[in-house]
mmCIF file of C-alpha atoms in Angstrom:
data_model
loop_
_atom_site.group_PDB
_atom_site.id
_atom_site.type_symbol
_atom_site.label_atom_id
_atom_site.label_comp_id
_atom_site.label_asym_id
_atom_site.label_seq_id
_atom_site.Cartn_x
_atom_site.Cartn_y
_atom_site.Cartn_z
ATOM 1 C CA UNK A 249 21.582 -45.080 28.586
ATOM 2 C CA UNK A 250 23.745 -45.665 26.035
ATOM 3 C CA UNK A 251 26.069 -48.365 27.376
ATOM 4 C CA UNK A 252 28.374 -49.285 24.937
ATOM 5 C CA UNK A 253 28.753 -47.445 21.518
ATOM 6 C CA UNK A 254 31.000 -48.707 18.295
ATOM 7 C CA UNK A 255 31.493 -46.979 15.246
ATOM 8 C CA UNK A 256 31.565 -47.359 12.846
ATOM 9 C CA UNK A 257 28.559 -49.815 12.067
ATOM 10 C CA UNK A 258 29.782 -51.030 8.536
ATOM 11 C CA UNK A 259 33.033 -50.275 6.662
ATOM 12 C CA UNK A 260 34.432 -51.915 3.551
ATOM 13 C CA UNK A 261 38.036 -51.693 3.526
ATOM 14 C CA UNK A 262 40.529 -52.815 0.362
ATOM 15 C CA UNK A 263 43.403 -55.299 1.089
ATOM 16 C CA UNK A 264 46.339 -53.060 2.918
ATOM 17 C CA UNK A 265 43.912 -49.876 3.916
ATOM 18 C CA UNK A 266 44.295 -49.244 7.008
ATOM 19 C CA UNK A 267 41.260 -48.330 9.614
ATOM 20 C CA UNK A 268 40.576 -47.772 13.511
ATOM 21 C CA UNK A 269 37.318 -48.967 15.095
ATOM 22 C CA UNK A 270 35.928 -47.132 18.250
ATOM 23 C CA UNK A 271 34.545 -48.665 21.054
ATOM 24 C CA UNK A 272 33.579 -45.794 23.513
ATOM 25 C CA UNK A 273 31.313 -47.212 27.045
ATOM 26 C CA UNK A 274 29.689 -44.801 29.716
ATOM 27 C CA UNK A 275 29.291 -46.772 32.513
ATOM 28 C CA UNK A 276 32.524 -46.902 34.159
ATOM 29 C CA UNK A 277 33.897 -49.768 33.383
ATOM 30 C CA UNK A 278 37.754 -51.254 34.171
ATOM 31 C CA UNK A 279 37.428 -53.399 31.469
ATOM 32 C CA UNK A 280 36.787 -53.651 28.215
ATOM 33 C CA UNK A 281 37.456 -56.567 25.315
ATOM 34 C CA UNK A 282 37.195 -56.848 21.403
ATOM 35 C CA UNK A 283 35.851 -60.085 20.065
ATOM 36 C CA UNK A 284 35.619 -60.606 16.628
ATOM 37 C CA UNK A 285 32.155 -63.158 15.099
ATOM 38 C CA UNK A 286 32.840 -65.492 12.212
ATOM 39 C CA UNK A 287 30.173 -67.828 11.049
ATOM 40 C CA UNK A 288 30.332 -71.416 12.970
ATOM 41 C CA UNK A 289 32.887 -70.245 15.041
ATOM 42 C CA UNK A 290 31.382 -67.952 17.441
ATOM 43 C CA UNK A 291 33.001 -65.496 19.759
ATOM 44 C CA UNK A 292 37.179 -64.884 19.699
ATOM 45 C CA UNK A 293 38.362 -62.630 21.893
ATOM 46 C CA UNK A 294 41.149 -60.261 19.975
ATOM 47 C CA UNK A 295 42.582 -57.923 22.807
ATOM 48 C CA UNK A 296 41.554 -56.732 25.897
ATOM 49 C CA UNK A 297 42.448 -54.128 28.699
ATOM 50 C CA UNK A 298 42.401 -54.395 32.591
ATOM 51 C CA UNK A 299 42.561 -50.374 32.832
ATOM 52 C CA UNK A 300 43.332 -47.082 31.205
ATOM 53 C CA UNK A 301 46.916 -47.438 29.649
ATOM 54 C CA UNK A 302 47.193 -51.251 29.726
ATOM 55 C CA UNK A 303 46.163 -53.480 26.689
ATOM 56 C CA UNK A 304 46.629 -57.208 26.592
ATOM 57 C CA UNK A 305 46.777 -60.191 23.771
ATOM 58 C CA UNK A 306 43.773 -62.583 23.858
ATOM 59 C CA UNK A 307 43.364 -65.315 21.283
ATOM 60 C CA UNK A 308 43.349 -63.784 18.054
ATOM 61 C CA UNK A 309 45.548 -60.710 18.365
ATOM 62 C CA UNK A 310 47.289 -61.312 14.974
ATOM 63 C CA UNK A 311 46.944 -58.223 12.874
ATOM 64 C CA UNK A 312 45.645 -55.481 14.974
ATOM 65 C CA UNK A 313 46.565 -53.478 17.406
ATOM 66 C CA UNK A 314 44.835 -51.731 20.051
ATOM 67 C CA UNK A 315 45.031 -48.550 22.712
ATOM 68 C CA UNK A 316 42.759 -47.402 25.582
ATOM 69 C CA UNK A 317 44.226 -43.865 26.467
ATOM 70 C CA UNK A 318 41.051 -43.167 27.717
ATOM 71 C CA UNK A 319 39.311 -45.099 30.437
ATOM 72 C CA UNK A 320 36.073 -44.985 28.808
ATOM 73 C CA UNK A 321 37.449 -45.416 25.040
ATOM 74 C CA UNK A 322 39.211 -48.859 23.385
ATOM 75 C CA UNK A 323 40.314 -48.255 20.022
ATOM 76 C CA UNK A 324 41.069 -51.635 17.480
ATOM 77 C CA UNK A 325 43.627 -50.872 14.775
ATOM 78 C CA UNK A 326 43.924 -51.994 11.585
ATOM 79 C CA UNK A 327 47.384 -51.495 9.845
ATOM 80 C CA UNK A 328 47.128 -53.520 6.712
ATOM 81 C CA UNK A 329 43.884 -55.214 6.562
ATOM 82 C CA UNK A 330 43.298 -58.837 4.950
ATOM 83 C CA UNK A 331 40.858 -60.424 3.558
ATOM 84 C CA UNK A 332 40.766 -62.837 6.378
ATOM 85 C CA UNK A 333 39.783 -60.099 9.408
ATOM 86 C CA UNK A 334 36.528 -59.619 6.772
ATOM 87 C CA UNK A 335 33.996 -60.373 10.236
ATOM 88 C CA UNK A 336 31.508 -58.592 12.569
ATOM 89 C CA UNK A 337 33.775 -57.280 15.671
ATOM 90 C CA UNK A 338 31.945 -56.457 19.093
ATOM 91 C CA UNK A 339 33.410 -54.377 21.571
ATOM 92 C CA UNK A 340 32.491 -55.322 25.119
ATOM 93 C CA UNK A 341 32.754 -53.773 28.724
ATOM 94 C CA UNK A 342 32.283 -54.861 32.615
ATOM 95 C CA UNK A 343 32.780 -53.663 35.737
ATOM 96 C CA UNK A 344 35.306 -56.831 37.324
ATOM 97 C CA UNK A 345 36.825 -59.125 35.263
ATOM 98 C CA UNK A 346 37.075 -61.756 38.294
ATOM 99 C CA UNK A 347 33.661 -62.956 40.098
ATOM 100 C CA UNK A 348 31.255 -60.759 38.394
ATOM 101 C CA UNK A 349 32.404 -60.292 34.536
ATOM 102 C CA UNK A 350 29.119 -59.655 33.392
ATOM 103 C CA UNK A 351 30.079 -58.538 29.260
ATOM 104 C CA UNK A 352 28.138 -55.454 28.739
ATOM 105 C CA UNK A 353 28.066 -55.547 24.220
ATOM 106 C CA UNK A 354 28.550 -53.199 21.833
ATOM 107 C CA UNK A 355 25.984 -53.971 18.702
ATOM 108 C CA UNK A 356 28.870 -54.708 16.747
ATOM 109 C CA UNK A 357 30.890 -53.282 13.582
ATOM 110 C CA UNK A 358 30.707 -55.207 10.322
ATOM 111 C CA UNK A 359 33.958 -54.977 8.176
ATOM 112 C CA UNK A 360 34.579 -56.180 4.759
ATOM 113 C CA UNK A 361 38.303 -56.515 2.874
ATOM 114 C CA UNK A 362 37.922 -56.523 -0.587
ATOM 115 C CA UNK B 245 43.276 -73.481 26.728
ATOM 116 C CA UNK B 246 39.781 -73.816 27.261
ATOM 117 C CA UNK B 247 37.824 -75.623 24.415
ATOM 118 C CA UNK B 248 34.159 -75.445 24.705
ATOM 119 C CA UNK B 249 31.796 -77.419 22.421
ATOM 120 C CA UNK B 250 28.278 -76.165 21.631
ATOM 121 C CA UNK B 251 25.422 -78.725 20.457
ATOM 122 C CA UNK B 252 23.041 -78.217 18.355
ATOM 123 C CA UNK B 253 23.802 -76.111 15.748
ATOM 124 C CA UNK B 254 20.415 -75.262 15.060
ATOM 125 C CA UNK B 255 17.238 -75.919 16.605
ATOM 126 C CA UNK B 256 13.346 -75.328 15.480
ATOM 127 C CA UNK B 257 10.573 -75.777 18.035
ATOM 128 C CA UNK B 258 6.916 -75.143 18.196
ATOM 129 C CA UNK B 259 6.234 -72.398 20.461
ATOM 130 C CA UNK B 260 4.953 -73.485 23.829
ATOM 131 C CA UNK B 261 7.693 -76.227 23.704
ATOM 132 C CA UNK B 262 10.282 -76.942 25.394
ATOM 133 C CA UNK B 263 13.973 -76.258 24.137
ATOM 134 C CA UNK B 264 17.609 -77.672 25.312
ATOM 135 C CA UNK B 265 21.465 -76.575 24.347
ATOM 136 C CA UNK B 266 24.295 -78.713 25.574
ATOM 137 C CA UNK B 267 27.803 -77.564 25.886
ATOM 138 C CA UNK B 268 30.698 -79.526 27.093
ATOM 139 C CA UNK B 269 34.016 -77.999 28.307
ATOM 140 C CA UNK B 270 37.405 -78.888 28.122
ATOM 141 C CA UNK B 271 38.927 -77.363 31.499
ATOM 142 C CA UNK B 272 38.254 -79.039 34.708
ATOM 143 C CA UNK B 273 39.356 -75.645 36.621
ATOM 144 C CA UNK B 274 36.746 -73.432 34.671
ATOM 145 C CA UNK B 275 34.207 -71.767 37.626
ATOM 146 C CA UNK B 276 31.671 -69.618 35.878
ATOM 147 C CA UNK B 277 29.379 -70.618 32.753
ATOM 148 C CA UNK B 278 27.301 -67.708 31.321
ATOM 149 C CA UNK B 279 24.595 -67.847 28.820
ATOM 150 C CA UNK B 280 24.152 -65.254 25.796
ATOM 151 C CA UNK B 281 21.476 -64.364 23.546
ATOM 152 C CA UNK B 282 22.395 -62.563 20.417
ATOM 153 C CA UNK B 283 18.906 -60.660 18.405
ATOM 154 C CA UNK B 284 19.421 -60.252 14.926
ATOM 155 C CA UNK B 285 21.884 -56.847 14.292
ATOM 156 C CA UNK B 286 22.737 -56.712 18.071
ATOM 157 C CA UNK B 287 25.624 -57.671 20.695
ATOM 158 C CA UNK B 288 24.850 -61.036 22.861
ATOM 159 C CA UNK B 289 23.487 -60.451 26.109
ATOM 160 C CA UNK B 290 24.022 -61.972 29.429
ATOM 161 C CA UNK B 291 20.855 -64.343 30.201
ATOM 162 C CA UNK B 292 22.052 -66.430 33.099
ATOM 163 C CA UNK B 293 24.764 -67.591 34.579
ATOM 164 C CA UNK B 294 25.954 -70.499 36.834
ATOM 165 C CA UNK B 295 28.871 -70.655 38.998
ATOM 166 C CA UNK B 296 30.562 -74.237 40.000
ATOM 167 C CA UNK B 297 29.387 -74.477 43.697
ATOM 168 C CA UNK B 298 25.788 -74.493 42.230
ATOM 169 C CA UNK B 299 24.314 -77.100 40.133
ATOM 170 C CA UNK B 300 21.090 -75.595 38.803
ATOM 171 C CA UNK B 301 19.776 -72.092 38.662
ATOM 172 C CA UNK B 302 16.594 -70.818 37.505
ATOM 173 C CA UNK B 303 14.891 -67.670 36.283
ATOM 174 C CA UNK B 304 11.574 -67.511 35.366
ATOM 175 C CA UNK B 305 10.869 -69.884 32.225
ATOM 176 C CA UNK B 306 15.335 -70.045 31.916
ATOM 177 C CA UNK B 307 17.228 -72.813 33.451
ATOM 178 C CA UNK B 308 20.903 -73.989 33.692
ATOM 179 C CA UNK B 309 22.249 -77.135 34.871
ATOM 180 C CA UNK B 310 25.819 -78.040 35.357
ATOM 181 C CA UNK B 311 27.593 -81.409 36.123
ATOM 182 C CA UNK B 312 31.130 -80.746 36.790
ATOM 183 C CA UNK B 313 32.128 -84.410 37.121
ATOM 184 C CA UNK B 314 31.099 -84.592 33.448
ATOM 185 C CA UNK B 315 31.954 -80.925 32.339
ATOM 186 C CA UNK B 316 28.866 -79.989 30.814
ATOM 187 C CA UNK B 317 26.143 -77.740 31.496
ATOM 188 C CA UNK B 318 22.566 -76.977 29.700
ATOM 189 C CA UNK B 319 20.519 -74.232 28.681
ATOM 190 C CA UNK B 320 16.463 -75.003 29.386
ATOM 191 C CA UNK B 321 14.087 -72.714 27.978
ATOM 192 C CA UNK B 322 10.204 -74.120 28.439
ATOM 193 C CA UNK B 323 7.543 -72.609 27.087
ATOM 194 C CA UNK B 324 9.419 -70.969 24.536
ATOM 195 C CA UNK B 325 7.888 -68.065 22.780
ATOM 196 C CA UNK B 326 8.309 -66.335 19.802
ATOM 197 C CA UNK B 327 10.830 -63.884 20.890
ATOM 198 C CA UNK B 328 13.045 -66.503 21.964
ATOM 199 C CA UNK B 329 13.926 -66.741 18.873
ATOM 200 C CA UNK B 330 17.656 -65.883 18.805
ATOM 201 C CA UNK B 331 21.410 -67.447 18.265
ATOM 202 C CA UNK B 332 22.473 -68.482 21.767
ATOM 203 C CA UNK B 333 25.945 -68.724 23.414
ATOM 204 C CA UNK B 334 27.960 -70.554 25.993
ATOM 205 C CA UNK B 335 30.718 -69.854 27.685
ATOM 206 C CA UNK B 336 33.386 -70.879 30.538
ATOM 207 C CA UNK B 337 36.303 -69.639 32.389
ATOM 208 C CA UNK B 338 38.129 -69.124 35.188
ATOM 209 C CA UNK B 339 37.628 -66.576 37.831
ATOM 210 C CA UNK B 340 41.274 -65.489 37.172
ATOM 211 C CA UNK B 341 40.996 -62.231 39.221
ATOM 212 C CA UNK B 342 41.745 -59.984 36.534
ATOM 213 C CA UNK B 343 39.902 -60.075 33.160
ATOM 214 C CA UNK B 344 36.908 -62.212 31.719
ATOM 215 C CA UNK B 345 38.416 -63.960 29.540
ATOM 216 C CA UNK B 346 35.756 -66.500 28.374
ATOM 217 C CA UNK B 347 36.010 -69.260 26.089
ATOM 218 C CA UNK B 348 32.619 -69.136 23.562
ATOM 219 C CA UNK B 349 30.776 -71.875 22.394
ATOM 220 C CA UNK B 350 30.029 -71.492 18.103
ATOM 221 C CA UNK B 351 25.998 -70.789 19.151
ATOM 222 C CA UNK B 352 22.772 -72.483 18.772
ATOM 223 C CA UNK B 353 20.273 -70.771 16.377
ATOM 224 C CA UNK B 354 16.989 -71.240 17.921
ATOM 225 C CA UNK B 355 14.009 -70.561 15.938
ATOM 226 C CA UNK B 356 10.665 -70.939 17.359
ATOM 227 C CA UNK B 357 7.992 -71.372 15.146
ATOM 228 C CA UNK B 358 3.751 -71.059 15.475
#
């Protein structure tokens, strides 16, 4: 099973270069979440949707922008990347986001601005 | 918002001993507190969990506690073993019904030595 697939793995990006990070899950999920994972600061959730078509700000959204045209795909833009989004982002999925939000994880995408 | 604290940092134990993480949390309406371990080069994954009509839950050689009054909750791992070794997470939110939007602890890096 593949569960939930990011590419790519690694990118290094200049300052302004733009870039889109895929986040593509099998399993059927409703929802699905981008977190970004800086050093002594664990786990910050960027965006997140509740469904195909519907995206939503979580607590870092500054900077990127997201789409999920697809119920099985959630796609993190990048319009004019900073040194300060340099970080590992994880893309995430699960079934409910209510009683049972079990986060189903991506292995994660490590991006560096230059 | 939700502000959850995450203690220790780091942690080294002997393998076949006994290891704790404490995290405290911020917002007395917060319901559900997951645990994640994160291997080196891969996504956390969802360990245990404990909801806030329960105050301890166990699986296998895992345990959580949680004391509401106080807002914090623990992570027990006895016996530990070597492939324990891991970064560890905490988390806690509400069941708001429509996404998981969990607050993260920063992790515990737990290395277990022979």
């Amino acid at each position: 099973n593949a569960g939930v697939t990011q590419t790519p793995k690694f990118r290094v990006l200049k300052t302004g270069q733009s870039m889109t990070l895929l986040c593509a899950q099998d399993m059927n999920h409703e929802y699905m979440y981008w977190y970004r994972q800086d050093p002594g600061m664990g786990l910050r959730l960027i965006h997140y949707s509740v469904g195909e078509g519907t995206t939503a700000k979580g607590e870092v959204p500054d900077g990127y922008n997201v789409s999920r045209l697809k119920k099985q795909n959630f796609l993190l833009g990048l319009e004019s990347a900073a040194p300060s989004q340099t970080s590992v982002y994880f893309c995430a999925s699960s079934y409910s986001g209510g009683e049972t939000g079990e986060l189903f994880f991506g292995e994660g995408s490590r991006l560096t601005v230059l | 918002g939700e502000n959850v604290e995450q203690h220790p940092s780091t942690l080294s134990v002997q393998e076949g001993d006994s290891a704790v993480i404490k995290c405290t949390y911020s917002d007395s309406a917060s319901n559900y507190f997951p645990w994640y371990k994160q291997e080196l080069g891969k996504g956390p994954q969802l360990i245990i969990d404990i909801r806030s009509n329960v105050g301890e839950k166990k699986d296998q050689r895992i345990a959580v506690t949680l004391n509401k009054t106080a807002k914090h909750f623990s992570l027990h791992i006895t016996e530990t073993q070597p492939e324990d070794s891991a970064v560890y997470f905490c988390a806690a939110s509400r069941s708001t019904g429509t996404a998981s939007k969990l607050t993260f602890g920063t992790g515990t890096r737990l290395q277990v030595t022979l």
